CSV table of C-alpha atoms in Angstrom, one decimal:
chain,number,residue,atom,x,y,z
A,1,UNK,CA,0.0,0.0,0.0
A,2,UNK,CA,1.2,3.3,-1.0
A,3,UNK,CA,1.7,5.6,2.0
A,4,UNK,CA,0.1,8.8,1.9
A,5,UNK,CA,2.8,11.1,3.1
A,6,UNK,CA,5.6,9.7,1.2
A,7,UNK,CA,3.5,10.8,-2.2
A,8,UNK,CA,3.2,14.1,-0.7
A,9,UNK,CA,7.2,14.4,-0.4
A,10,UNK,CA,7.0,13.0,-3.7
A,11,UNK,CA,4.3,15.3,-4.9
A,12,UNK,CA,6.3,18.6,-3.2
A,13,UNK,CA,9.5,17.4,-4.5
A,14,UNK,CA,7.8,17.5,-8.2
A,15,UNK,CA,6.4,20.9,-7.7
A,16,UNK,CA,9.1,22.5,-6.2
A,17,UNK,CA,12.2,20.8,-8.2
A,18,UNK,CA,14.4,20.1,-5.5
A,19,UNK,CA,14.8,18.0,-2.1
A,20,UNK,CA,15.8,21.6,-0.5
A,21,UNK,CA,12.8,23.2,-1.8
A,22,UNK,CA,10.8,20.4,-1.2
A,23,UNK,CA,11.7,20.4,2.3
A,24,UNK,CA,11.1,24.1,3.1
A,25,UNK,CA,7.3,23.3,1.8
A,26,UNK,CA,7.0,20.8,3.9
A,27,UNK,CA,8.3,21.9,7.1
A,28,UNK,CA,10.7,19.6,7.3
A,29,UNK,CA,14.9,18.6,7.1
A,30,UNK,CA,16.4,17.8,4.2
A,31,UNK,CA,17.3,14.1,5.2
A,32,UNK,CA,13.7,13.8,6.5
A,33,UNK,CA,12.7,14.4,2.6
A,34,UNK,CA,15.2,12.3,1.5
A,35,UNK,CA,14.2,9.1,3.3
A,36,UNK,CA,11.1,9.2,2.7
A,37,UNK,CA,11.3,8.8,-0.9
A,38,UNK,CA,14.2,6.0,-0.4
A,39,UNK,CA,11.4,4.5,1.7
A,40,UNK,CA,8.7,5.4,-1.1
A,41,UNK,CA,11.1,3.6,-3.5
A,42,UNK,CA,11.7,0.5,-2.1
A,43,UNK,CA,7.3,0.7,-1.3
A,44,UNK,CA,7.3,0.3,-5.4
A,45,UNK,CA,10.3,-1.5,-6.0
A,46,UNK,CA,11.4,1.0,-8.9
A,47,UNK,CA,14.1,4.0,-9.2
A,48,UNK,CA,12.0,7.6,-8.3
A,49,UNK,CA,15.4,9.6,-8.4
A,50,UNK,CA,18.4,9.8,-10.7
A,51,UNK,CA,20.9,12.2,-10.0
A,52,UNK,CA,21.2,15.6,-11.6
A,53,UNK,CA,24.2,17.5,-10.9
A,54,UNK,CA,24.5,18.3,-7.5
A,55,UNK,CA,20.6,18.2,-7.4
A,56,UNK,CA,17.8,15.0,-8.2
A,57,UNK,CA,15.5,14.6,-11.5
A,58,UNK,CA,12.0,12.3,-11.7
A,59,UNK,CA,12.7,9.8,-13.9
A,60,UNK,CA,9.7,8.3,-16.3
A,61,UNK,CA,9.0,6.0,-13.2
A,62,UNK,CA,9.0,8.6,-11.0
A,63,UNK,CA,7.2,11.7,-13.1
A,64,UNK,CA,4.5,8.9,-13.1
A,65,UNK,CA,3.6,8.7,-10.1
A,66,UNK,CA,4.3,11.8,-9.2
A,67,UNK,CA,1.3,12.4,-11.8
A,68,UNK,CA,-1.1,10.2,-10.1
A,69,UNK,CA,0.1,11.7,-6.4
A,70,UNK,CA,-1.0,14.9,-7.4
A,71,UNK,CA,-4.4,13.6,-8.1
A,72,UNK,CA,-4.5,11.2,-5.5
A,73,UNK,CA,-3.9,14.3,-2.7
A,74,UNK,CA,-6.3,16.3,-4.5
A,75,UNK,CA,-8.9,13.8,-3.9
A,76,UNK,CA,-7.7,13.4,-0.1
A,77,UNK,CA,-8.5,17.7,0.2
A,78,UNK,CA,-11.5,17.2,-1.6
A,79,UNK,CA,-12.2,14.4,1.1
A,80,UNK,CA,-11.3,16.5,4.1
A,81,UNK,CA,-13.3,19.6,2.5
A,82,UNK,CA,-16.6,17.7,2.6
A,83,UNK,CA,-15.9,16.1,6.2
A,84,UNK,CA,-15.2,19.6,6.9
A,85,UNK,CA,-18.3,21.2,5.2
A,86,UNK,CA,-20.4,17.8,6.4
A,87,UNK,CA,-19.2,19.0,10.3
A,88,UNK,CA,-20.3,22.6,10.0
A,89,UNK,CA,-17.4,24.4,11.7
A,90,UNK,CA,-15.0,26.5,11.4
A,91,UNK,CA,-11.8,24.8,12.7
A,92,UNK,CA,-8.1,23.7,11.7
A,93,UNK,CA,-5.7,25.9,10.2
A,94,UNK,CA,-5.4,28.2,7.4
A,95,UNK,CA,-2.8,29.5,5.4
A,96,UNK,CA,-3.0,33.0,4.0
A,97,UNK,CA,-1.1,35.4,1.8
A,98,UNK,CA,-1.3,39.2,0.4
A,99,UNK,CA,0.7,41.2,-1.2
A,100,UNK,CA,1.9,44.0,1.5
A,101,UNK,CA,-0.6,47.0,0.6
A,102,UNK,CA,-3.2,44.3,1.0
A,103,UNK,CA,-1.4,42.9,4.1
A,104,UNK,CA,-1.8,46.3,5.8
A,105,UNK,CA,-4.9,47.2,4.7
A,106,UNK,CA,-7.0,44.5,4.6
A,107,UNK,CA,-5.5,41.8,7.2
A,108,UNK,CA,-5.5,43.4,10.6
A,109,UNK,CA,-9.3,43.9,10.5
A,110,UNK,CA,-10.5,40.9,8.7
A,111,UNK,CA,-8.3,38.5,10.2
A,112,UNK,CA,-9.1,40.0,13.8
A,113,UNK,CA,-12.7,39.3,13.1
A,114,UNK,CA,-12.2,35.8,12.0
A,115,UNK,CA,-10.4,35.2,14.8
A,116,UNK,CA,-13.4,36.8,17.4
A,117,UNK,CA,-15.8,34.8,15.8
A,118,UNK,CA,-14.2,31.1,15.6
A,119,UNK,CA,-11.9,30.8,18.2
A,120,UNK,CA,-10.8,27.3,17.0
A,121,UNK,CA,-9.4,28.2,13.5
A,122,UNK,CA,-5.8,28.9,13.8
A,123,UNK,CA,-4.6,31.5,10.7
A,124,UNK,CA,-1.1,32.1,9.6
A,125,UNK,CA,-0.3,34.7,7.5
A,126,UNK,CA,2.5,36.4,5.6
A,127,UNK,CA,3.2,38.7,2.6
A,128,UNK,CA,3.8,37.7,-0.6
A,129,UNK,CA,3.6,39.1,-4.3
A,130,UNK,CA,0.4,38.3,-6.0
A,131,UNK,CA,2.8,35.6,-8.4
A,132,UNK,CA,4.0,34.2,-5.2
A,133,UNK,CA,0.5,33.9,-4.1
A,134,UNK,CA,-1.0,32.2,-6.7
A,135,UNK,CA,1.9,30.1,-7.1
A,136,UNK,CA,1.6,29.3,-3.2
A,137,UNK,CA,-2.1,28.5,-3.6
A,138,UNK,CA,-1.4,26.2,-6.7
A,139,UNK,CA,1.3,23.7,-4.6
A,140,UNK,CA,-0.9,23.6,-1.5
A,141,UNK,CA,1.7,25.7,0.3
A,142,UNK,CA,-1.2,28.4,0.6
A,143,UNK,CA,-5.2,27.8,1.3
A,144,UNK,CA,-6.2,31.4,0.0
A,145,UNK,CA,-4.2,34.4,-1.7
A,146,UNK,CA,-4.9,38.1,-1.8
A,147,UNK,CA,-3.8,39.2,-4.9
A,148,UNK,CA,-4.3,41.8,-7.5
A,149,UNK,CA,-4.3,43.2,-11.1
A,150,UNK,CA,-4.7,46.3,-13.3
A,151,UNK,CA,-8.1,47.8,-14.9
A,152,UNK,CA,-5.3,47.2,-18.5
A,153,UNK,CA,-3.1,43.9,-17.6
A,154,UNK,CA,-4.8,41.3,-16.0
A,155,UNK,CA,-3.4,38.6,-14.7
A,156,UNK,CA,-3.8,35.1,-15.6
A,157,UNK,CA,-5.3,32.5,-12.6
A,158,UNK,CA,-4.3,29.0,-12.8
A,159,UNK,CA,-6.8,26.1,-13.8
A,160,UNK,CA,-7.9,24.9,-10.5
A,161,UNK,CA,-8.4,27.8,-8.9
A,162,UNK,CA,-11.5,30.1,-7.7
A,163,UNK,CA,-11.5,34.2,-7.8
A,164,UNK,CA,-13.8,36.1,-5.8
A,165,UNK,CA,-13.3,39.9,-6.5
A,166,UNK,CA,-13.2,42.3,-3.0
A,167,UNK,CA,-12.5,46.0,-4.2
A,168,UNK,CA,-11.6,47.9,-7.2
A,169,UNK,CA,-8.7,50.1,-5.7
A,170,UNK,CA,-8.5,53.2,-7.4
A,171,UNK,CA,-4.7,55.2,-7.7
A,172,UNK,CA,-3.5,59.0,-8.0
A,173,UNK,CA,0.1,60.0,-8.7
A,174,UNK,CA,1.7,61.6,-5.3
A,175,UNK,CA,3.8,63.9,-6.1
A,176,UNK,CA,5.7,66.5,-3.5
A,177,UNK,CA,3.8,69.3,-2.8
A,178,UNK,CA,5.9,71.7,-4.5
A,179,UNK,CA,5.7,69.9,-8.0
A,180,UNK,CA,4.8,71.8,-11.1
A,181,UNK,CA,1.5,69.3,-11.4
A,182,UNK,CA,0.6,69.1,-7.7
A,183,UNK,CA,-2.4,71.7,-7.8
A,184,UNK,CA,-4.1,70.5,-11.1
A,185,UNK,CA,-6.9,68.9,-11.1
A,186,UNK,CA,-6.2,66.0,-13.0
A,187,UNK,CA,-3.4,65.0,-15.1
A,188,UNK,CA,-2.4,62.3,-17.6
A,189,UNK,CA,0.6,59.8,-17.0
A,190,UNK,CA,2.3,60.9,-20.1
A,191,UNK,CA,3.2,64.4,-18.6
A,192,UNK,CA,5.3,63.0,-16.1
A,193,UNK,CA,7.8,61.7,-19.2
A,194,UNK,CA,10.8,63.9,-17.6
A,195,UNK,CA,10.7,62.8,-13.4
A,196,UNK,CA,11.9,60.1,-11.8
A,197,UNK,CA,9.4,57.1,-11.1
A,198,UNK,CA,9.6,55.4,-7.5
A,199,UNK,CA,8.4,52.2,-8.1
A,200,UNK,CA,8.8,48.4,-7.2
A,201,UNK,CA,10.8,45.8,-7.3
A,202,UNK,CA,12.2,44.7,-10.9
A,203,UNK,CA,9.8,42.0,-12.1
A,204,UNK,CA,6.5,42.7,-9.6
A,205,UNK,CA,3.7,43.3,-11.1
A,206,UNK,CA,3.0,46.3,-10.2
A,207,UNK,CA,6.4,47.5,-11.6
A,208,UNK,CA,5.9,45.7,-15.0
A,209,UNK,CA,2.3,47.2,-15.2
A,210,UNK,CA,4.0,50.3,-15.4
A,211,UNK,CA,6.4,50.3,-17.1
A,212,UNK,CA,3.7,48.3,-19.7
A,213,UNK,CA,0.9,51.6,-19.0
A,214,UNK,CA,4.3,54.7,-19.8
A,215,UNK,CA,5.3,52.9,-22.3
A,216,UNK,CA,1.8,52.1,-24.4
A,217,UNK,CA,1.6,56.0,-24.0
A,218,UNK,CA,5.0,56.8,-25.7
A,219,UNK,CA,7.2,57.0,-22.1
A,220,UNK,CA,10.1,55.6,-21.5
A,221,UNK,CA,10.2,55.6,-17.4
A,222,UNK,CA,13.0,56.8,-15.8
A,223,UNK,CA,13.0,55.1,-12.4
A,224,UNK,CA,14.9,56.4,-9.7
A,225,UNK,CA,14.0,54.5,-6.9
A,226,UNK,CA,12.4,50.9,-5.8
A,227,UNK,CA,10.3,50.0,-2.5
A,228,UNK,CA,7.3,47.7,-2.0
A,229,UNK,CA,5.9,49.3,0.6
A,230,UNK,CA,3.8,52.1,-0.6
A,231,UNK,CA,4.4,54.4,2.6
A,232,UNK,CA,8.0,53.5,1.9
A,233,UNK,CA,7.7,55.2,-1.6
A,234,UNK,CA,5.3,58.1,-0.2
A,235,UNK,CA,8.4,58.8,1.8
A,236,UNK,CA,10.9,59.3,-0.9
A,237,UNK,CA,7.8,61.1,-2.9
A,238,UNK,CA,7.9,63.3,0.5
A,239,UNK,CA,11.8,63.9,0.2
A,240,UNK,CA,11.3,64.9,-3.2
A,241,UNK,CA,13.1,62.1,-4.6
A,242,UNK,CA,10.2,61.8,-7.8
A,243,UNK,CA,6.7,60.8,-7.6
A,244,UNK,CA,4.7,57.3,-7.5
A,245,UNK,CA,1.4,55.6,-8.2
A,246,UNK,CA,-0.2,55.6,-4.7
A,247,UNK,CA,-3.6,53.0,-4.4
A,248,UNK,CA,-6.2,54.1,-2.0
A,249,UNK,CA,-5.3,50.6,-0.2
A,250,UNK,CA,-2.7,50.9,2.5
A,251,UNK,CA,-1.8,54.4,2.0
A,252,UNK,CA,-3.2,56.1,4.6
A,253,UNK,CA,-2.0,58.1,6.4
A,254,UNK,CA,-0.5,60.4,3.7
A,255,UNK,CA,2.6,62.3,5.0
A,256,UNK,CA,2.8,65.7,5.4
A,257,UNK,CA,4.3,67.3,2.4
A,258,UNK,CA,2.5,65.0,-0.6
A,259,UNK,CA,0.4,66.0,-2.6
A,260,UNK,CA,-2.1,63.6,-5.1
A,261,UNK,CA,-3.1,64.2,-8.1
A,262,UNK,CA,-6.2,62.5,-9.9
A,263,UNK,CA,-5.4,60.9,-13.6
A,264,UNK,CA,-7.4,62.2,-16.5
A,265,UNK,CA,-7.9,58.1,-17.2
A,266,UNK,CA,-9.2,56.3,-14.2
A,267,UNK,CA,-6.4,54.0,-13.0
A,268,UNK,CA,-8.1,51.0,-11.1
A,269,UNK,CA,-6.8,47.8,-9.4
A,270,UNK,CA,-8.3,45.0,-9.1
A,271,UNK,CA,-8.1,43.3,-5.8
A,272,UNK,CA,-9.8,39.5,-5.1
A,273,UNK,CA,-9.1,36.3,-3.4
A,274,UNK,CA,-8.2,32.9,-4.8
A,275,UNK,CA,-8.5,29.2,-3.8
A,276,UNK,CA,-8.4,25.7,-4.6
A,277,UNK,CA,-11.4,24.8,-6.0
A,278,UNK,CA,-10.9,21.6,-4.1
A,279,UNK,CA,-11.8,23.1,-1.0
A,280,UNK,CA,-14.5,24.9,-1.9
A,281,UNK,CA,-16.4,23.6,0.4
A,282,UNK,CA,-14.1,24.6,3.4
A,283,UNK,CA,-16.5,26.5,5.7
A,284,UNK,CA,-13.0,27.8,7.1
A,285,UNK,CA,-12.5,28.9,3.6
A,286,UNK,CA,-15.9,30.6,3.3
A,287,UNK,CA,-15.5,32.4,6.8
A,288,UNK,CA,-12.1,33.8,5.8
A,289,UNK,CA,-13.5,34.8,2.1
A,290,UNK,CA,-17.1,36.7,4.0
A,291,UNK,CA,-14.6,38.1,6.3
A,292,UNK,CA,-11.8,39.8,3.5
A,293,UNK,CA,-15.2,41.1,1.9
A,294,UNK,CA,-16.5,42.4,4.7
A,295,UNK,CA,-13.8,44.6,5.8
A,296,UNK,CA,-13.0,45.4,2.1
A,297,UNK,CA,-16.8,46.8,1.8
A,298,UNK,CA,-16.1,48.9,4.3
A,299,UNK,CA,-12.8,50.4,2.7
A,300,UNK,CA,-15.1,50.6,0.0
């Protein structure tokens, strides 16, 4: 008989690529990972691993039933989902991620009130890029994912997984008070071609969307500075370092000395929530979901 965990240090090794990586999923030593699937291999009486470099591979044998682990653990959430939902309450543990605006602003309050009102669910949470997220979500690492995207770059969500919208987040540019734009009423992106951007991290979203949005309007950005922390970057907009694109989420309060302008086109994000749609049924899942759209309603 095939024994459950060793396919899920199977199953983590496939989706992360490496025993080290494997066992930071699982919470676990490297040697722990690695005996399991010796044990996992004798179990079936065929080679799993082959050596790679200094790293492991799958080999046909062992992409196989890494295959049929995945969907063989899926079945076992969907199990525990309908035991769960077939029991009625809100118990166990959850795993939750957002990306930092989303962290501040949504988290304290909705995670406070899921807390008050069922006592028995234990909730772990962190921050983490919406890629990150959804990636997180996709391996099982995650049970739900606060994520985001742009009224003109959406981002794709993975097979498998359910989206249920909170807010549309609506952005300004803040600029230092003394700017030569900082008392119009509205302005468009392109007339900031000649200051310096603070923006993100190279390769976050949020940075590629604009870098995408300048560009689409003739713009080549010139970006100064790089935070991911949106007060962060309302602080070097305060120093009069260059401006930013500062979302309604998470950016209160503004500091003294800032200044934001409206955008002659509306500049939106979309924020939502994703999960497996294995656990669906979850009534943890559901609780944690009514309580992110509560407190987002009220931002709202």
């Amino acid at each position: 008989m095939l024994n459950l965990e060793r396919l899920r240090t199977l199953d983590a090794l496939a989706r992360h690529g490496s025993v080290s990586a494997a066992a930071d999923a699982l919470h676990v030593t490297t040697s722990a990972v690695s005996q399991q699937l010796g044990k996992l291999e004798r179990e079936v009486g065929q080679q799993l691993l082959a050596r790679n470099g200094r790293g492991v591979r799958l080999t046909d044998a062992g992409r196989l039933l890494s295959e049929h682990a995945a969907r063989i653990l899926s079945q076992v959430e969907l199990a525990e989902s309908d035991l769960e939902a077939h029991r009625g309450q809100v118990v166990g543990e959850l795993r939750l991620s957002a990306f930092p605006t989303a962290a501040r602003g949504l988290f304290p309050a909705a995670l406070g009130a899921l807390r008050a009102a069922h006592p028995g669910l234990r909730v772990r949470s962190s921050e983490l890029e919406p890629e990150r997220g959804v990636a997180g979500v996709v391996r099982g690492d995650l049970d739900l994912a606060v994520v985001l995207d742009w009224y003109n770059k959406p981002m794709p969500v993975p097979d498998g997984l359910v989206k249920a919208p909170l807010l549309d987040d609506p952005a300004e540019v803040a600029v230092p008070a003394g700017h030569r734009l900082a008392d119009r009423d509205e302005v468009d992106l392109a007339e900031f071609a000649d200051d310096e951007w603070i923006t993100w991290g190279e390769g976050e979203f949020c940075h590629e969307w604009l870098v995408f949005t300048l560009r689409s309007k003739g713009v080549e950005p010139i970006v100064g500075h790089r935070a991911g922390e949106t007060h962060t970057q309302l602080a070097l907009v305060q120093a009069g370092l260059g401006v930013c694109i500062a979302p309604l989420l998470g950016r209160h309060p503004v500091p003294d000395g800032v200044a934001l302008v409206p955008l002659k086109q509306r500049v939106r994000r979309h924020v939502y929530v994703v999960w497996r749609a294995d656990a669906d049924r979850r009534p943890s899942i559901r609780a944690a979901v009514e309580a992110l759209r509560a407190t987002a309603q009220k931002l709202g």
